[in-house]
């Protein structure tokens, strides 16, 4: 981290920074632990043109989860820009490997998050999924929201990047016809929005925390789809979760369709290695 930025953050915190250590923090931003006289902080920095709005969206997402009174999130202390660098400062959490009991607690608390509802699908602000923009326009119908705020933007992005052909993009009407029956009766739930195994941690005392959200109100199975896409959630997580929010006979198909959104995101972020999975799901449900 640049010394001038360290000094700027030190001034904002009102304390002397004694040490700065790079830590793992994802592919998008640089992450650091900073130690002061009395405590440690977690800092992300990014020089990108949209980095400040990304950090602001992350802060709003964490605040939305915090206000649900369901699960812990790290406290955000600062967001800002200084000499071309955007930054976000949060409390530093010491964490450990999850045990079956931890997964059970996490599953229970994620279910509590999903029980928080809203009259409509969407969110007050657009935000980001990874480094890509995520539309959250309010919709009354889940089918409309999922097609027009999730699938269509990323199908169009993939076409613009020559990752899929125009002929492979299903017409919106075709998607509506395919999804209408599967999406019948779905109610809005508060979602983390990007619930892969790098976006939760178990604090050293055993408290689950959620980090790096892409929050909105959608179908609860969207978060479950992301947990299954890359794994990293123990069996006790699903047992505890589904004791509160059970699966039904349409869940498997819906979860596959929800995986499609995240696979399109990864296709647009990381390239053609995700194309075969995208193609398989689209051919299965939209042909």
XYZ file of C-alpha atoms in Angstrom:
287
model
C 0.000 0.000 0.000
C 1.277 3.468 -0.851
C 2.718 5.359 2.112
C 0.592 8.438 1.385
C -2.560 6.293 1.524
C -1.413 4.675 4.762
C -0.945 8.120 6.279
C -4.335 9.285 4.984
C -6.122 6.302 6.532
C -4.140 6.794 9.736
C -5.357 10.379 9.923
C -8.967 9.337 9.320
C -8.801 6.643 11.986
C -7.068 8.998 14.397
C -4.404 6.463 15.286
C -0.867 5.575 14.232
C -0.471 2.661 11.826
C 2.484 0.547 12.937
C 2.506 -2.171 10.286
C 0.860 -3.036 6.955
C 0.750 -6.641 5.712
C -0.723 -7.922 2.424
C -3.394 -10.611 2.944
C -5.592 -12.654 0.637
C -8.689 -10.701 -0.291
C -9.930 -11.935 -3.645
C -9.072 -11.240 -7.273
C -10.562 -7.769 -7.584
C -8.862 -5.570 -4.983
C -5.654 -5.518 -2.981
C -6.161 -6.443 0.661
C -4.100 -5.613 3.727
C -4.007 -5.993 7.474
C -3.025 -2.791 9.213
C -1.948 -2.842 12.848
C -2.226 0.168 15.131
C -1.405 0.765 18.769
C -4.679 -0.723 19.959
C -6.190 -2.943 17.217
C -5.972 -4.325 13.693
C -8.052 -3.378 10.634
C -8.767 -4.961 7.262
C -8.277 -2.658 4.267
C -9.114 -3.107 0.598
C -7.745 -0.769 -2.051
C -8.410 -0.493 -5.762
C -7.406 2.110 -8.392
C -10.240 1.194 -10.799
C -12.655 3.847 -12.025
C -15.651 2.062 -10.481
C -13.867 0.957 -7.292
C -15.392 3.583 -5.014
C -18.931 2.702 -6.089
C -18.066 -0.994 -5.591
C -16.912 -0.327 -2.036
C -19.966 1.821 -1.336
C -22.206 -0.975 -2.644
C -20.375 -3.478 -0.442
C -20.943 -1.233 2.563
C -24.674 -0.898 1.788
C -24.983 -4.644 1.355
C -23.315 -5.355 4.674
C -25.546 -2.771 6.349
C -28.657 -4.418 4.863
C -27.618 -7.798 6.251
C -26.722 -6.248 9.603
C -30.115 -4.543 9.856
C -31.833 -7.933 9.421
C -30.501 -8.997 12.857
C -29.876 -12.517 11.578
C -26.127 -13.024 11.104
C -22.922 -11.144 11.828
C -21.041 -9.002 9.314
C -17.809 -7.052 9.783
C -18.154 -3.423 10.796
C -17.304 -0.989 8.009
C -15.403 2.008 9.371
C -14.407 3.957 6.271
C -14.839 4.174 2.524
C -13.186 6.832 0.439
C -10.884 7.927 -2.387
C -7.420 9.427 -2.133
C -4.979 10.234 -4.943
C -6.504 7.768 -7.389
C -6.990 4.928 -4.889
C -10.360 3.905 -3.508
C -10.318 2.210 -0.130
C -12.543 0.405 2.334
C -11.601 -0.113 5.989
C -13.306 -2.754 8.140
C -12.729 -4.473 11.424
C -10.190 -7.289 11.209
C -11.644 -10.695 12.015
C -9.485 -13.579 13.173
C -11.041 -16.721 11.717
C -10.590 -20.476 11.689
C -11.592 -23.559 9.732
C -15.291 -24.427 10.002
C -16.452 -27.471 11.974
C -19.730 -29.389 11.418
C -21.248 -27.393 14.291
C -20.156 -24.160 12.621
C -21.768 -25.228 9.338
C -24.963 -26.048 11.211
C -25.012 -22.590 12.776
C -24.250 -20.982 9.411
C -27.080 -22.911 7.727
C -29.531 -21.892 10.410
C -28.519 -18.227 10.207
C -28.609 -18.094 6.386
C -32.153 -19.458 6.601
C -32.992 -16.612 9.005
C -31.578 -14.125 6.480
C -33.823 -15.644 3.798
C -36.903 -15.311 5.985
C -36.482 -11.519 5.780
C -38.803 -10.428 2.973
C -39.889 -7.445 0.891
C -43.001 -6.589 -1.145
C -41.006 -6.800 -4.412
C -37.906 -8.308 -5.989
C -34.840 -6.089 -6.330
C -33.008 -3.584 -4.174
C -32.830 0.153 -3.611
C -29.570 0.415 -5.546
C -27.738 -1.428 -8.277
C -24.528 -3.068 -7.089
C -21.865 -5.506 -8.284
C -21.306 -9.216 -8.697
C -17.545 -9.519 -8.536
C -16.395 -6.519 -10.574
C -19.389 -6.614 -12.934
C -22.447 -4.379 -12.535
C -25.603 -6.016 -11.183
C -29.017 -4.508 -11.958
C -31.558 -4.488 -9.126
C -34.584 -2.703 -10.615
C -37.698 -3.451 -8.571
C -40.084 -6.004 -10.091
C -43.334 -7.505 -8.869
C -42.710 -10.865 -10.574
C -39.650 -13.025 -9.944
C -39.713 -14.313 -13.536
C -39.411 -10.764 -14.879
C -36.661 -9.844 -12.434
C -34.566 -12.951 -13.058
C -34.783 -12.699 -16.828
C -34.332 -8.955 -17.241
C -31.992 -8.132 -14.333
C -29.946 -11.331 -14.251
C -29.910 -13.431 -17.432
C -30.391 -10.891 -20.234
C -27.656 -8.418 -19.147
C -25.054 -11.181 -18.923
C -26.138 -12.945 -22.099
C -25.811 -9.629 -23.932
C -22.444 -8.990 -22.289
C -21.216 -12.449 -23.313
C -22.312 -11.782 -26.900
C -20.553 -8.390 -26.919
C -17.359 -10.163 -25.795
C -17.704 -12.869 -28.502
C -18.197 -15.558 -25.858
C -21.549 -16.751 -27.231
C -23.363 -16.200 -30.513
C -26.547 -14.195 -31.004
C -28.345 -17.382 -32.076
C -27.590 -18.953 -28.681
C -29.409 -16.236 -26.739
C -32.970 -17.377 -26.049
C -35.678 -14.780 -26.715
C -37.085 -13.290 -23.518
C -40.511 -14.707 -24.360
C -39.035 -18.206 -24.636
C -37.364 -17.819 -21.243
C -40.624 -16.582 -19.713
C -42.511 -19.590 -21.063
C -39.881 -21.975 -19.712
C -39.616 -20.410 -16.255
C -43.163 -19.310 -15.452
C -44.321 -22.632 -14.000
C -41.034 -23.261 -12.173
C -41.125 -19.810 -10.570
C -44.766 -19.909 -9.487
C -45.441 -18.742 -5.937
C -41.923 -17.510 -5.136
C -41.660 -14.812 -2.469
C -38.830 -12.270 -2.113
C -36.054 -13.119 0.360
C -33.064 -11.066 1.439
C -30.070 -12.654 -0.308
C -26.333 -12.435 0.207
C -26.177 -12.693 -3.579
C -22.684 -14.194 -3.980
C -22.597 -16.988 -1.421
C -19.557 -19.008 -2.461
C -17.187 -20.498 0.080
C -14.900 -17.472 0.070
C -17.642 -15.130 1.227
C -18.272 -16.468 4.699
C -15.863 -17.002 7.553
C -16.016 -18.467 11.020
C -14.587 -16.058 13.570
C -12.236 -17.699 16.059
C -14.943 -17.880 18.760
C -17.255 -19.756 16.357
C -19.434 -16.900 15.119
C -20.313 -17.065 11.384
C -19.783 -13.863 9.394
C -20.839 -12.949 5.865
C -18.529 -10.817 3.727
C -18.475 -9.392 0.166
C -22.234 -9.404 -0.480
C -24.143 -8.653 -3.683
C -27.394 -8.050 -1.825
C -30.930 -7.923 -3.204
C -34.357 -9.469 -2.613
C -34.789 -12.600 -4.718
C -35.520 -16.299 -4.406
C -33.780 -17.995 -1.482
C -32.626 -20.875 -3.700
C -30.339 -18.486 -5.608
C -27.960 -18.400 -2.632
C -28.223 -22.191 -2.302
C -27.362 -22.567 -5.999
C -24.152 -20.592 -5.485
C -23.176 -22.716 -2.470
C -23.486 -25.830 -4.650
C -21.680 -24.455 -7.691
C -18.216 -24.547 -6.140
C -18.840 -26.464 -2.885
C -17.275 -25.695 0.474
C -20.384 -26.008 2.642
C -20.676 -29.023 4.919
C -23.632 -31.423 5.015
C -24.722 -29.992 8.349
C -25.179 -26.598 6.648
C -27.837 -27.977 4.303
C -29.507 -30.080 6.988
C -29.936 -27.044 9.265
C -30.974 -24.774 6.408
C -33.561 -27.099 4.881
C -35.093 -27.855 8.284
C -36.328 -24.249 8.073
C -36.651 -23.704 4.297
C -37.291 -27.106 2.680
C -36.778 -28.101 -0.934
C -39.700 -29.047 -3.169
C -40.094 -31.075 -6.359
C -39.061 -28.090 -8.530
C -36.006 -27.087 -6.502
C -33.447 -29.093 -8.480
C -34.453 -27.490 -11.780
C -34.562 -24.007 -10.275
C -31.135 -24.408 -8.688
C -29.695 -25.404 -12.080
C -31.254 -22.323 -13.660
C -29.894 -20.144 -10.860
C -26.429 -21.603 -11.394
C -26.718 -20.281 -14.956
C -26.509 -16.689 -13.734
C -23.290 -17.310 -11.834
C -21.823 -19.297 -14.717
C -22.581 -16.390 -17.063
C -20.858 -14.052 -14.609
C -17.795 -16.326 -14.597
C -17.940 -16.625 -18.384
C -17.824 -12.832 -18.658
C -15.106 -12.473 -16.021
C -12.842 -15.411 -16.845
C -13.612 -16.576 -20.364
C -14.643 -19.585 -22.412
C -13.824 -22.324 -19.897
C -17.321 -21.736 -18.464
C -19.047 -21.906 -21.844
C -19.811 -25.672 -21.857
C -21.721 -25.419 -18.560
C -23.617 -22.354 -19.766
C -24.521 -24.109 -23.016
C -25.681 -27.278 -21.220
C -28.090 -25.443 -18.913
C -29.503 -23.246 -21.688
C -30.053 -26.242 -23.954
C -31.716 -28.171 -21.119
C -34.187 -25.468 -20.103
C -34.598 -23.075 -23.034
C -34.677 -25.286 -26.150
